[in-house]
């Protein structure tokens, strides 16, 4: 039928699902609810002295696979074959990729659960780093894919508080 317009759009509290309720004429069934999920990294909170940013890594098509999160000073990225990893290959990425750095990162590497999810954290342990801006992203390993690289996650900027 012909849509009467969108009645509502909402995002889940965790940030990984979006719901859209579209209205139709009563004779056509009234409403249709559409749902979509997000594959990637979502974040909540502040990475600061005494506060932790929660990171949720979601790759539902890769349950049980290994993953790594990393930080870099930029997001120009680098190619792996023909695919772009949106983190610069700098010293920060080398030091943090898949590594839990005491006082700063936790859960940045490991195995995804049966739903293809993992939780991680980011905090700032040093006042000297307040104001430092960097990018966080990640990837899932898949030996069946070229170069062993499965899903390449989104990257997003973080500023230490």
Short mmCIF file of C-alpha atoms in Angstrom, two decimals:
data_model
loop_
_atom_site.label_atom_id
_atom_site.label_comp_id
_atom_site.label_asym_id
_atom_site.label_seq_id
_atom_site.Cartn_x
_atom_site.Cartn_y
_atom_site.Cartn_z
CA UNK A 1 0.00 0.00 0.00
CA UNK A 2 0.90 3.65 0.04
CA UNK A 3 2.82 4.82 3.08
CA UNK A 4 1.25 7.53 5.21
CA UNK A 5 4.72 8.54 6.40
CA UNK A 6 7.14 7.50 9.09
CA UNK A 7 5.58 7.37 12.53
CA UNK A 8 8.77 6.83 14.46
CA UNK A 9 12.46 6.14 14.23
CA UNK A 10 14.50 5.10 17.23
CA UNK A 11 17.89 3.66 18.09
CA UNK A 12 18.55 1.06 20.77
CA UNK A 13 20.26 2.11 23.99
CA UNK A 14 23.35 0.10 23.01
CA UNK A 15 23.46 1.97 19.69
CA UNK A 16 23.57 -1.10 17.46
CA UNK A 17 19.92 -1.35 16.34
CA UNK A 18 17.59 1.05 14.57
CA UNK A 19 13.82 0.67 14.37
CA UNK A 20 11.55 2.35 11.85
CA UNK A 21 7.76 2.17 12.09
CA UNK A 22 6.06 3.09 8.80
CA UNK A 23 2.33 3.76 8.64
CA UNK A 24 0.04 2.45 5.89
CA UNK A 25 -3.69 2.74 5.25
CA UNK A 26 -5.70 0.55 7.67
CA UNK A 27 -6.89 -1.71 4.85
CA UNK A 28 -3.28 -2.44 3.89
CA UNK A 29 -2.27 -3.75 7.31
CA UNK A 30 -1.72 -0.52 9.21
CA UNK A 31 1.99 -0.63 10.15
CA UNK A 32 5.26 -2.19 9.21
CA UNK A 33 8.17 -2.27 11.63
CA UNK A 34 11.63 -2.44 10.12
CA UNK A 35 14.73 -3.32 12.12
CA UNK A 36 18.38 -3.13 11.18
CA UNK A 37 21.54 -3.86 13.13
CA UNK A 38 24.94 -2.21 12.95
CA UNK A 39 28.15 -4.14 12.36
CA UNK A 40 31.02 -2.16 13.81
CA UNK A 41 32.23 -0.51 16.98
CA UNK A 42 29.91 1.64 19.06
CA UNK A 43 31.02 3.63 22.09
CA UNK A 44 29.51 5.24 25.16
CA UNK A 45 31.03 7.46 27.81
CA UNK A 46 34.21 9.47 28.09
CA UNK A 47 37.81 8.27 28.00
CA UNK A 48 39.25 10.34 30.81
CA UNK A 49 40.92 10.43 34.17
CA UNK A 50 38.64 8.34 36.37
CA UNK A 51 36.16 7.53 33.58
CA UNK A 52 36.05 4.72 31.03
CA UNK A 53 34.66 4.76 27.52
CA UNK A 54 32.82 1.49 26.85
CA UNK A 55 33.38 0.00 23.41
CA UNK A 56 31.07 -2.64 21.92
CA UNK A 57 32.55 -4.62 19.03
CA UNK A 58 29.86 -6.26 16.89
CA UNK A 59 30.40 -8.57 13.93
CA UNK A 60 27.35 -10.89 13.94
CA UNK A 61 28.46 -12.80 10.81
CA UNK A 62 31.71 -13.84 12.53
CA UNK A 63 30.82 -15.51 15.85
CA UNK A 64 33.81 -17.11 17.54
CA UNK A 65 36.32 -15.30 15.28
CA UNK A 66 39.32 -13.41 16.57
CA UNK A 67 39.28 -9.62 16.54
CA UNK A 68 41.57 -6.69 17.30
CA UNK A 69 40.91 -3.05 18.17
CA UNK A 70 43.60 -0.44 17.68
CA UNK A 71 44.23 3.29 18.00
CA UNK A 72 46.11 5.55 15.58
CA UNK A 73 46.93 9.24 15.34
CA UNK A 74 45.07 9.54 12.03
CA UNK A 75 42.47 7.88 9.85
CA UNK A 76 43.91 8.21 6.34
CA UNK A 77 44.44 4.48 6.57
CA UNK A 78 46.39 1.85 4.65
CA UNK A 79 45.56 -0.77 2.06
CA UNK A 80 45.50 -4.51 2.67
CA UNK A 81 45.20 -5.76 -0.88
CA UNK A 82 42.44 -3.55 -2.27
CA UNK A 83 40.73 -2.95 1.10
CA UNK A 84 41.26 0.17 3.21
CA UNK A 85 41.87 -0.12 6.96
CA UNK A 86 40.84 3.36 8.25
CA UNK A 87 43.70 3.74 10.76
CA UNK A 88 47.14 5.15 10.02
CA UNK A 89 49.98 2.61 10.33
CA UNK A 90 51.82 4.62 12.98
CA UNK A 91 53.59 3.83 16.27
CA UNK A 92 50.33 4.10 18.23
CA UNK A 93 48.61 1.47 16.08
CA UNK A 94 51.60 -0.86 16.42
CA UNK A 95 51.53 -0.45 20.22
CA UNK A 96 47.76 -0.88 20.66
CA UNK A 97 46.46 -3.25 17.96
CA UNK A 98 44.88 -6.14 19.83
CA UNK A 99 46.74 -5.17 23.00
CA UNK A 100 45.40 -4.39 26.43
CA UNK A 101 47.64 -1.57 27.62
CA UNK A 102 47.47 -1.45 31.45
CA UNK A 103 45.75 1.71 32.65
CA UNK A 104 44.47 2.61 29.18
CA UNK A 105 42.82 -0.24 27.27
CA UNK A 106 41.08 -3.48 28.19
CA UNK A 107 39.61 -6.18 25.97
CA UNK A 108 41.16 -4.84 22.75
CA UNK A 109 41.80 -8.28 21.36
CA UNK A 110 40.42 -11.77 21.69
CA UNK A 111 37.63 -13.98 20.47
CA UNK A 112 34.08 -12.85 19.69
CA UNK A 113 31.27 -14.59 21.58
CA UNK A 114 28.57 -16.76 19.98
CA UNK A 115 26.68 -13.61 18.89
CA UNK A 116 29.82 -12.10 17.30
CA UNK A 117 30.24 -9.51 20.06
CA UNK A 118 32.89 -8.37 22.53
CA UNK A 119 33.18 -5.55 25.05
CA UNK A 120 36.24 -3.39 25.59
CA UNK A 121 37.23 -0.25 27.48
CA UNK A 122 39.36 2.87 27.05
CA UNK A 123 40.49 5.24 29.77
CA UNK A 124 43.18 7.89 30.30
CA UNK A 125 45.63 7.17 33.09
CA UNK A 126 47.80 10.27 32.68
CA UNK A 127 46.95 13.98 32.94
CA UNK A 128 49.73 14.59 30.38
CA UNK A 129 47.49 13.06 27.67
CA UNK A 130 44.43 15.26 28.29
CA UNK A 131 43.44 16.78 24.95
CA UNK A 132 45.20 14.12 22.84
CA UNK A 133 42.99 13.18 19.87
CA UNK A 134 43.34 9.85 18.08
CA UNK A 135 41.23 7.36 16.10
CA UNK A 136 39.94 3.96 17.21
CA UNK A 137 38.97 1.13 14.84
CA UNK A 138 39.21 -2.61 14.50
CA UNK A 139 39.15 -5.75 12.38
CA UNK A 140 38.05 -9.36 12.49
CA UNK A 141 40.41 -12.09 11.32
CA UNK A 142 39.15 -14.65 8.80
CA UNK A 143 41.60 -17.18 7.35
CA UNK A 144 39.26 -17.79 4.39
CA UNK A 145 39.60 -14.16 3.24
CA UNK A 146 42.55 -12.64 1.36
CA UNK A 147 45.36 -11.73 3.77
CA UNK A 148 43.34 -13.32 6.61
CA UNK A 149 41.38 -10.10 7.07
CA UNK A 150 37.61 -10.42 7.48
CA UNK A 151 35.49 -7.46 8.54
CA UNK A 152 37.17 -4.05 8.68
CA UNK A 153 35.40 -1.93 11.27
CA UNK A 154 34.58 1.74 11.25
CA UNK A 155 36.92 4.20 12.93
CA UNK A 156 35.95 7.17 15.09
CA UNK A 157 37.82 10.01 16.83
CA UNK A 158 38.43 10.05 20.59
CA UNK A 159 39.83 12.89 22.66
CA UNK A 160 41.28 12.03 26.06
CA UNK A 161 39.69 14.04 28.87
#
